[in-house]
Coordinates of C-alpha atoms and ligand atoms in Angstrom, one line a residue:
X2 CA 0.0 0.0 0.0
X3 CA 1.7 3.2 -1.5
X4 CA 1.6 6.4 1.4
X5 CA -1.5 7.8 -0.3
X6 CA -3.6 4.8 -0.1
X7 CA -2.1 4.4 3.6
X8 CA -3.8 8.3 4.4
X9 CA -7.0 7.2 2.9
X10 CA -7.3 3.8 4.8
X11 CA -6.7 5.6 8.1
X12 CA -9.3 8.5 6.9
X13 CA -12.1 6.0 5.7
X14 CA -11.6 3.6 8.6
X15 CA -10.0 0.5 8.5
X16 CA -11.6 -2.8 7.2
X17 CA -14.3 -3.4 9.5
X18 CA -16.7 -6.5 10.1
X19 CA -18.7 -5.6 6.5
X20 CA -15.4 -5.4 4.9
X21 CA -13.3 -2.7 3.6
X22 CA -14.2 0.9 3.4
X23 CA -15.9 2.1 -0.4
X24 CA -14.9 5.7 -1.9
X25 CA -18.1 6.2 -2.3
X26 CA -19.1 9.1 -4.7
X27 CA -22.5 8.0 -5.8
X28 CA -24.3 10.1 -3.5
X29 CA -26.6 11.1 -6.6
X30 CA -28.2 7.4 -6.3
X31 CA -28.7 7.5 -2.8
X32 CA -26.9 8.7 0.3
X33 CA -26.5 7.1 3.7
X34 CA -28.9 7.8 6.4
X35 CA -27.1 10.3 8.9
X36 CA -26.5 8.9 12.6
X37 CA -28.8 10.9 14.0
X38 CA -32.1 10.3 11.5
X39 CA -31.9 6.6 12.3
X40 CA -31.5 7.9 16.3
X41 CA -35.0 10.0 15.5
X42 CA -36.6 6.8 13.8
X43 CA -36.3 4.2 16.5
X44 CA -38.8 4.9 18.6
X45 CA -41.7 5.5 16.3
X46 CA -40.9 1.7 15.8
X47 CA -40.8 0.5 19.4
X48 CA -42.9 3.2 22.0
X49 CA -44.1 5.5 19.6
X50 CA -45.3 2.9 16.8
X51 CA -49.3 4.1 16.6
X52 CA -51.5 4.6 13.7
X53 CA -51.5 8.7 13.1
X54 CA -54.9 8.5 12.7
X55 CA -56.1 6.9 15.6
X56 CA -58.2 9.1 17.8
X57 CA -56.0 7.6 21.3
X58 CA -53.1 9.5 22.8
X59 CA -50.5 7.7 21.4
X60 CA -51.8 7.9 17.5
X61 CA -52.5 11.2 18.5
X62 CA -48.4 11.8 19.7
X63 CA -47.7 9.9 16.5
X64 CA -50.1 12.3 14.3
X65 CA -47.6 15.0 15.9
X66 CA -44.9 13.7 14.6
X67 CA -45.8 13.7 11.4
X68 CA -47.0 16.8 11.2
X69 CA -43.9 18.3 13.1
X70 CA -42.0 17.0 10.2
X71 CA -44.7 17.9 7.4
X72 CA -43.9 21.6 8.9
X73 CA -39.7 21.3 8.8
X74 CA -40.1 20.0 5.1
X75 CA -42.4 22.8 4.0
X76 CA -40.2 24.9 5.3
X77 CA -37.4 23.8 3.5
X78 CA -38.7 25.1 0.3
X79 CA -40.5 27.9 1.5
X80 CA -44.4 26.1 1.8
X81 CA -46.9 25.6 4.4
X82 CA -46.9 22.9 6.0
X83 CA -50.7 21.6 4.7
X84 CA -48.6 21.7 0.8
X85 CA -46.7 19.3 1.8
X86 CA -48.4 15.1 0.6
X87 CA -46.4 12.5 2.0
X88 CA -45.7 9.8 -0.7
X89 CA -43.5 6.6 -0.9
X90 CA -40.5 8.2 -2.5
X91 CA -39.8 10.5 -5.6
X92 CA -41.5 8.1 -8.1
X93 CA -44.8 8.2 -6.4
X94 CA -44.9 12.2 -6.1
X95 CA -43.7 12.7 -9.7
X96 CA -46.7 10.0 -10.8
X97 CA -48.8 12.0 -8.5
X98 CA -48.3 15.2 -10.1
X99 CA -48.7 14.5 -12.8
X100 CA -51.5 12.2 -13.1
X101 CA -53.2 14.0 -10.4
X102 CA -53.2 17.1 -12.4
X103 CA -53.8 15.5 -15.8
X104 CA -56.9 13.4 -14.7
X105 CA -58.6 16.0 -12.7
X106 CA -58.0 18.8 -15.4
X107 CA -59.0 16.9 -18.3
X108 CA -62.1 18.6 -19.1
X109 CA -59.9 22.0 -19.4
X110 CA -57.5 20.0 -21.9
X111 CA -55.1 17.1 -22.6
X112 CA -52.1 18.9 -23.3
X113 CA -48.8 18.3 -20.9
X114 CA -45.4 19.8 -22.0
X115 CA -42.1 18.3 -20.1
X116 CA -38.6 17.4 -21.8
X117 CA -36.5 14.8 -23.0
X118 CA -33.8 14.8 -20.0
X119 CA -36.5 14.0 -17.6
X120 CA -36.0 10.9 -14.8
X121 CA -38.1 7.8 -16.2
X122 CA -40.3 8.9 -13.2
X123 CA -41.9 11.4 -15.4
X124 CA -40.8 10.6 -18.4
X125 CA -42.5 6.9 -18.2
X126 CA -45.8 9.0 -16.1
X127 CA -46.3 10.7 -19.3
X128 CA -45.9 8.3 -21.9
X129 CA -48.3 6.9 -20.0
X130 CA -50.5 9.5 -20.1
X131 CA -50.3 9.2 -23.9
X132 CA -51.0 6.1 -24.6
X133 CA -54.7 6.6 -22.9
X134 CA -55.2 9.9 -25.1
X135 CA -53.1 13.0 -23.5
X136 CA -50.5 14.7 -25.9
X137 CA -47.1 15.2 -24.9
X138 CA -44.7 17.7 -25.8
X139 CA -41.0 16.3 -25.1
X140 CA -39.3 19.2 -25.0
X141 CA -35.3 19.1 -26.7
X142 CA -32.7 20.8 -24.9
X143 CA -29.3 22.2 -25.8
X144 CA -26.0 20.6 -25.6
X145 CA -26.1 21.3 -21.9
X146 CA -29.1 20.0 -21.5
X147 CA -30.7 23.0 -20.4
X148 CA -34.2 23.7 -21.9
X149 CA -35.2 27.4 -23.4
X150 CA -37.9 28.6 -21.4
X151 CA -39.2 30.9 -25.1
X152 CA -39.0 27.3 -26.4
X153 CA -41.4 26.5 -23.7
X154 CA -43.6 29.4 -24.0
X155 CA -44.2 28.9 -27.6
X156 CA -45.2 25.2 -27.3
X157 CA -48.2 26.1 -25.0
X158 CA -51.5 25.5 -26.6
X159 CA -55.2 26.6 -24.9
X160 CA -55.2 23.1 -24.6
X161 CA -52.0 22.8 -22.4
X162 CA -53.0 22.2 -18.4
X163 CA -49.6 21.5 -17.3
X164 CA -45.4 21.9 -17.7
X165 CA -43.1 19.4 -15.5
X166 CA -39.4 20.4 -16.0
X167 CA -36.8 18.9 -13.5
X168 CA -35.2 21.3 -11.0
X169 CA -31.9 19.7 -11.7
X170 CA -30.5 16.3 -14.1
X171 CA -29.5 13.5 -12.1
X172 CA -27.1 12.1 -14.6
X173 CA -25.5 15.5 -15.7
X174 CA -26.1 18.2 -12.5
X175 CA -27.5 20.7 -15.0
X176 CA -29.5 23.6 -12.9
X177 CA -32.7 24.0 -15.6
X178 CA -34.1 27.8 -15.6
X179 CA -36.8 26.7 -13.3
X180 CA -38.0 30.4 -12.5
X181 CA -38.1 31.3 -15.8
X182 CA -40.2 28.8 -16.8
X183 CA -42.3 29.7 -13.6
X184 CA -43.4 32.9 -14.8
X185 CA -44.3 32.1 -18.0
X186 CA -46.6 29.2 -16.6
X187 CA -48.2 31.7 -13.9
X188 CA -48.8 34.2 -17.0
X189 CA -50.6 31.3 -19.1
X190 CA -52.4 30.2 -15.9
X191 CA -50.6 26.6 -16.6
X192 CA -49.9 24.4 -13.5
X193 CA -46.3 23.8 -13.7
X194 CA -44.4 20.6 -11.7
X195 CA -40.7 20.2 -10.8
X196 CA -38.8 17.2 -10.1
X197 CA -36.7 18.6 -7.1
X198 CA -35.5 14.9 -6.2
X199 CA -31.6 15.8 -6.4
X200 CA -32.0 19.4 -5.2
X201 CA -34.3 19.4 -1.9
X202 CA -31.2 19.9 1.0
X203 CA -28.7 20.3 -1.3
X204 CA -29.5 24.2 -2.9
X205 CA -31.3 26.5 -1.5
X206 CA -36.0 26.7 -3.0
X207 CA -38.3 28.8 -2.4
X208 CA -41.5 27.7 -4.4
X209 CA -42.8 31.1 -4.2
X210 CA -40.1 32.0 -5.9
X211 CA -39.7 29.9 -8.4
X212 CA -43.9 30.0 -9.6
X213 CA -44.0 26.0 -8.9
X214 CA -47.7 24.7 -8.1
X215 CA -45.9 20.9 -8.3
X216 CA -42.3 20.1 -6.2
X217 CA -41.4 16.6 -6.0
X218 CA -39.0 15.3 -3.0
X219 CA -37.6 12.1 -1.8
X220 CA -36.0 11.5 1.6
X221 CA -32.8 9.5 0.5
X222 CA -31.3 12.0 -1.9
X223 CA -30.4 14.1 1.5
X224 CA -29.4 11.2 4.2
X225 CA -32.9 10.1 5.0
X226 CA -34.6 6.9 4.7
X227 CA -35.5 5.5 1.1
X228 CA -39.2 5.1 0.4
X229 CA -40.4 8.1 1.5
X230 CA -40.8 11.3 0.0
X231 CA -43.4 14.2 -0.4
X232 CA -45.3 16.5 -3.1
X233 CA -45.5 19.9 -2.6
X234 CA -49.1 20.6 -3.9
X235 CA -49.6 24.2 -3.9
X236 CA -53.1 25.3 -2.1
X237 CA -56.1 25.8 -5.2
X238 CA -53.9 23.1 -7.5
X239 CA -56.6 20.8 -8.4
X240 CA -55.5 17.5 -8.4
X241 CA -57.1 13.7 -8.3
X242 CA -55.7 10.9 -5.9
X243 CA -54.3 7.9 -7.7
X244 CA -54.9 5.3 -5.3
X245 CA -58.4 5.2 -3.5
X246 CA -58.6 4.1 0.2
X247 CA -58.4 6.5 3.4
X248 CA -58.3 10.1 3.5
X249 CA -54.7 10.6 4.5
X250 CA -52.9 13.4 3.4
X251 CA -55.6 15.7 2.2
X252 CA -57.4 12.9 0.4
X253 CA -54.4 12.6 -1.8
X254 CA -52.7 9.3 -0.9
X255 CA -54.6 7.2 0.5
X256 CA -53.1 4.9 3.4
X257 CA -51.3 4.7 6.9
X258 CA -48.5 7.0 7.0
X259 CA -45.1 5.9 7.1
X260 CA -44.5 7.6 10.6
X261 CA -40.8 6.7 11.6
X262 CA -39.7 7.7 7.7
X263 CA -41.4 10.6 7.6
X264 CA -40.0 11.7 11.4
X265 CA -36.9 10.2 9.5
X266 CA -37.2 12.8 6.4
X267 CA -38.2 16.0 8.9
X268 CA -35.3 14.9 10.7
X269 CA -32.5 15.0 7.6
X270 CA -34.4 17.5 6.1
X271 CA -33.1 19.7 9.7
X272 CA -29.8 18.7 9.4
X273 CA -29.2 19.8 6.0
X274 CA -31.3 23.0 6.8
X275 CA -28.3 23.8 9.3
X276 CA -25.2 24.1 6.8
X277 CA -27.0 24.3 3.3
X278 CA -24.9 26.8 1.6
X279 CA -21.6 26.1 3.2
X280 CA -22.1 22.2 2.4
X281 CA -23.2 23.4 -1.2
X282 CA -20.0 25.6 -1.2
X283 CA -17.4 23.5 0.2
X284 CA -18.5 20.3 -2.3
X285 CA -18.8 23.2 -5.6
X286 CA -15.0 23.5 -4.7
X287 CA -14.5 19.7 -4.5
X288 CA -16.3 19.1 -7.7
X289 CA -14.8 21.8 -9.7
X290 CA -10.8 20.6 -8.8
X291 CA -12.0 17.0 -9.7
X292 CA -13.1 18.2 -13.1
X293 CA -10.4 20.2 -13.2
X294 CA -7.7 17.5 -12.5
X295 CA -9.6 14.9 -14.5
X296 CA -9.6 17.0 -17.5
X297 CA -5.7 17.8 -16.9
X298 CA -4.4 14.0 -16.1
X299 CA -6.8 12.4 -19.1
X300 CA -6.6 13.5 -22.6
X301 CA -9.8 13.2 -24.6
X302 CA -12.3 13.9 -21.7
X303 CA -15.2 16.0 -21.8
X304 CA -17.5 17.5 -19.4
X305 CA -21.0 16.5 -19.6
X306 CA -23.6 18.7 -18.4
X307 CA -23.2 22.7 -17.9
X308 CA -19.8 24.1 -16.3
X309 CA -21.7 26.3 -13.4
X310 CA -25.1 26.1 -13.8
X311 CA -24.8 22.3 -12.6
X312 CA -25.6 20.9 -9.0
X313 CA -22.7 21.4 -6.4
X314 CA -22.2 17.6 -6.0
X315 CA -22.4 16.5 -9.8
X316 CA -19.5 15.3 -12.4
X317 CA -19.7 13.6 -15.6
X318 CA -17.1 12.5 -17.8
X319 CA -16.9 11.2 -21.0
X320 CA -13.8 9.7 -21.6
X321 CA -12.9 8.8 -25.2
X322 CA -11.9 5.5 -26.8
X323 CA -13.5 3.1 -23.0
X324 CA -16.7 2.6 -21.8
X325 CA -18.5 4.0 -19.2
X326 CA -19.5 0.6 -17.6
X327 CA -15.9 -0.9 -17.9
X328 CA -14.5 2.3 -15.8
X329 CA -17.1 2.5 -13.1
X330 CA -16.2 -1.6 -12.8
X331 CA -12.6 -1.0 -12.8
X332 CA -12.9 2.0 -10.1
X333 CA -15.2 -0.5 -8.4
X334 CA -12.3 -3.1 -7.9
X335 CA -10.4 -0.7 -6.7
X336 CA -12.5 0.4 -4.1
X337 CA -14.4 3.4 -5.4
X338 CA -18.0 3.7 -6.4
X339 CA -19.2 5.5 -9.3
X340 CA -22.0 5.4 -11.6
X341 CA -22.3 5.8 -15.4
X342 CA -25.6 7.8 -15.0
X343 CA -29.0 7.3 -13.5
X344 CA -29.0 4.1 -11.2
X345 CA -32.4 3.7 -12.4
X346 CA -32.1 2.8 -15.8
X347 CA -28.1 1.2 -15.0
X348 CA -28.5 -2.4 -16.0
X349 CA -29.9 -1.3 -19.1
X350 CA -27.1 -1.2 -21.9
X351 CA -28.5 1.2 -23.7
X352 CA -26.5 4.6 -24.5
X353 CA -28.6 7.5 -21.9
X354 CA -31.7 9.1 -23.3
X355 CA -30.4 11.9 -21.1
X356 CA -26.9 12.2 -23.3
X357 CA -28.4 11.4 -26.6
X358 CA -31.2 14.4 -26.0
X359 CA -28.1 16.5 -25.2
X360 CA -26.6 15.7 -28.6
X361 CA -24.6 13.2 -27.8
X362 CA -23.7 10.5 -30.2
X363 CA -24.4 6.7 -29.3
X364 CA -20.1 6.4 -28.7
X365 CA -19.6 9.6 -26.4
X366 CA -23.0 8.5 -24.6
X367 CA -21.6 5.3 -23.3
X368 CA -18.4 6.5 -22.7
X369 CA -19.7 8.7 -19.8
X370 CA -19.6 8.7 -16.1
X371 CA -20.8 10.3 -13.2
X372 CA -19.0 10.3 -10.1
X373 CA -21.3 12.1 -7.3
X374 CA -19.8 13.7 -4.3
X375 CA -21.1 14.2 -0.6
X376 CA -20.7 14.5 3.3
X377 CA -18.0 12.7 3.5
X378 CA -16.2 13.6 -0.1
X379 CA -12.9 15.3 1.2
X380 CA -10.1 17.1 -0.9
X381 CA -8.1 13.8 0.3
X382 CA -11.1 12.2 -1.7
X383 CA -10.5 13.7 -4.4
X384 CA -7.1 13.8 -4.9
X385 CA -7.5 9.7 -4.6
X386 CA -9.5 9.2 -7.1
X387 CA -7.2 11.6 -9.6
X388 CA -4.5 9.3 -8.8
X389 CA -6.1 6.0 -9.8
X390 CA -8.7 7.3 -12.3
X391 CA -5.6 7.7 -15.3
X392 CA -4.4 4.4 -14.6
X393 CA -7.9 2.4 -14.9
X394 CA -8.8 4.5 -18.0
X395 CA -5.3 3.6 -19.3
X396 CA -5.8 0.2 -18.4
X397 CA -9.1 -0.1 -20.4
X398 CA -7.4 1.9 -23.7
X399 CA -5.0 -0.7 -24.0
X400 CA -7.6 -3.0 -24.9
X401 CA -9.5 -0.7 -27.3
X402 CA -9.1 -1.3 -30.8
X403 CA -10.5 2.4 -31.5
X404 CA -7.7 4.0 -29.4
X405 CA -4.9 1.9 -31.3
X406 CA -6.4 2.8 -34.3
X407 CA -6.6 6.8 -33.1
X408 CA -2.7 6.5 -31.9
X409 CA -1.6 4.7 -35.3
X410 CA -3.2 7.7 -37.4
X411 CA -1.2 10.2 -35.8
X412 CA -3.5 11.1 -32.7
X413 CA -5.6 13.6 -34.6
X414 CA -9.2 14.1 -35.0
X415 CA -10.1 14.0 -31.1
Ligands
LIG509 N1 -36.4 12.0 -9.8 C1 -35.1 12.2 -9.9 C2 -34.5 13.4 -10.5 C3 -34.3 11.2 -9.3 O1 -32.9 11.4 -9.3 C4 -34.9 10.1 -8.7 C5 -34.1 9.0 -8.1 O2 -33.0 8.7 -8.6 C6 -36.3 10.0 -8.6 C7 -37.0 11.0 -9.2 C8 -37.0 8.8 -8.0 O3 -36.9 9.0 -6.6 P1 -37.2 7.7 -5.7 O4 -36.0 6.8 -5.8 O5 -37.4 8.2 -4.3 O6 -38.4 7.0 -6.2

């Protein structure tokens, strides 16, 4: 073990009973719950573990609890704390919104503009939605992936009842001009929904702000629990619930609250509340010398995504003449996790919709990685990964025929 590695091992912890320490910089897939959330949990499983509905003392200390943490979230993002629907997670709020809104505002029209860069949340919500009659406008976006808010103006019809752009791109970090886009929906009296899944205690929202009736959240993008998350619904949005039972949550999701997940949520939700910026602005520093040193110790790179408009947490690299896959397994042997985009749709082969929208050809598109950074990403991190990162790309360009081919013809033409 060279003197580097030796720092690391004594910063990440030695091997330990579940083996040795991971790099871990896919905190864009999910993070770890913090200490303290899963401290908050525990007794809403053990004393504390009644129905928030039940009319008794201890549902009614339970119904507290939830609604202590329905306040803390709302106030995250500037809402009251009756906007705020508890859900199962991201998926379910994003489905909510827009279903909910399409279904009840069909008699006004059947018209729903989002964009091509979306999360298969919403993406697969409203391809849904057009198979059983709704048209969809799929917005394109430019080769940062950013969408033109004029672009979206235009493409509202008297038939349109609702846009759904994405706060920020989980595979490429890019900020979209979500106010923007607000004002022009609150001129055309369109309801307009944003998938906030990567952004919620990571940049600083105000929905008021911003002109969003629709924010979608989800608890283990900011060191909470996974499988719970929350719509914002602003008041007067007129919506339909999706799945029929009880009349939880303003009649909007129906069934028993997921208490200790929710206290779990309110609970990470305060603990990112406390150091927001400074979080946001110590990892924007991290992030920027990793693209920085990647971009210096491997030719033929490129950054994916826009170069400030982009979350404060969020790389991704293409890397010429290898695969995305084959890098992310060879950092993986060596101890570092990394992604090569959305961990939802990894598994599938396939280039990323998300890369192709953004004018990517099929090549670059699978080239690409995303490394993700987070609470406990450190310059010592970083400078790790810049180390071994040249080697494992290296490693993999011996093998590719491309490459030899690129070096044999002079090295031009990249
Ligand atoms: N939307 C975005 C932008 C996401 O990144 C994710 C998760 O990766 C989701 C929605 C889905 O959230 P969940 O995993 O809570 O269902």
């Amino acid at each position: 073990m060279n003197e580097k590695e030796n720092e690391l091992e004594n910063e990440e912890g030695a091997e330990g009973e579940q083996g040795p320490r991971v790099i871990y910089l896919d905190y864009a897939a999910t993070t770890p719950v913090h200490p303290d959330v899963i401290l908050e949990m525990i007794p809403y499983f053990t004393d504390n573990f009644a129905n928030p509905y039940s009319l008794h003392s201890c549902g009614q200390q339970a119904k507290g609890a939830v609604e202590d943490a329905r306040g803390k979230i709302g106030n995250i993002i500037g809402a009251a704390s009756e906007e705020i629907i508890f859900t199962s997670g991201g998926t379910e709020a994003d489905n909510l919104a827009i279903k909910g809104v399409a279904y009840a505002n069909a008699d006004r029209g059947n018209h729903i503009i989002t964009t091509s860069v979306e999360h298969p949340a919403v993406r697969e919500a409203c391809k849904s939605l057009q198979s059983k009659g709704f048209e969809i406008t799929f917005m394109p976006v430019d080769s940062y992936g950013m969408v033109d808010p004029q672009a979206v103006k235009k493409a509202i019809t008297a038939k349109t009842i609702l846009i759904s752009v994405m706060f920020a791109n989980n595979e490429v970090g890019t900020i979209q001009p979500i106010a923007e886009i607000g004002a022009i929906a609150r001129e055309k009296g369109v309801y307009f929904h944003t998938d906030a899944v990567q952004c919620v205690g990571h940049i600083p929202i105000n929905v008021e702000e911003l002109g969003v009736s629709l924010l979608s959240m989800s608890a283990h993008k900011l060191y909470g629990p996974k499988g719970v998350g929350a719509l914002y619904v602003k008041d007067c949005t007129k919506m339909l619930q999706l799945m029929n039972g009880g009349e939880q949550e303003r009649n909007l999701r129906a069934g028993t609250e997921n208490v200790p997940s929710i206290v779990g949520f309110g609970k990470a939700v305060d603990i990112a509340g406390e150091d927001l910026e400074a979080e946001a602005a110590r990892l924007t520093v991290l992030r920027d010398a990793l693209i920085k040193g990647i971009q210096e110790k491997v030719q033929h790179t490129r950054l994916n995504g826009h170069p400030t408009k982009r979350l404060p947490n969020s790389v991704n690299i293409g890397i010429d003449f290898v695969r995305g896959d084959s890098v992310a397994l060879g950092l993986d042997v060596e101890g570092v996790a990394v992604s090569t985009g959305s961990a939802c749709s990894s598994g599938n082969a396939g280039p990323s919709p998300v890369l192709l929208a953004m004018g990517l050809s099929k090549d670059d598109a699978r080239s690409s990685v995303r490394l993700s950074l987070g609470r406990d990403t450190s310059q010592e991190v970083v400078n790790y990964v810049l180390e071994l990162l040249p080697t494992v790309v290296a490693r993999f360009r011996k093998m590719s025929p491309a490459y030899d081919k690129f070096l044999k013809e002079g090295g031009k033409g990249k």
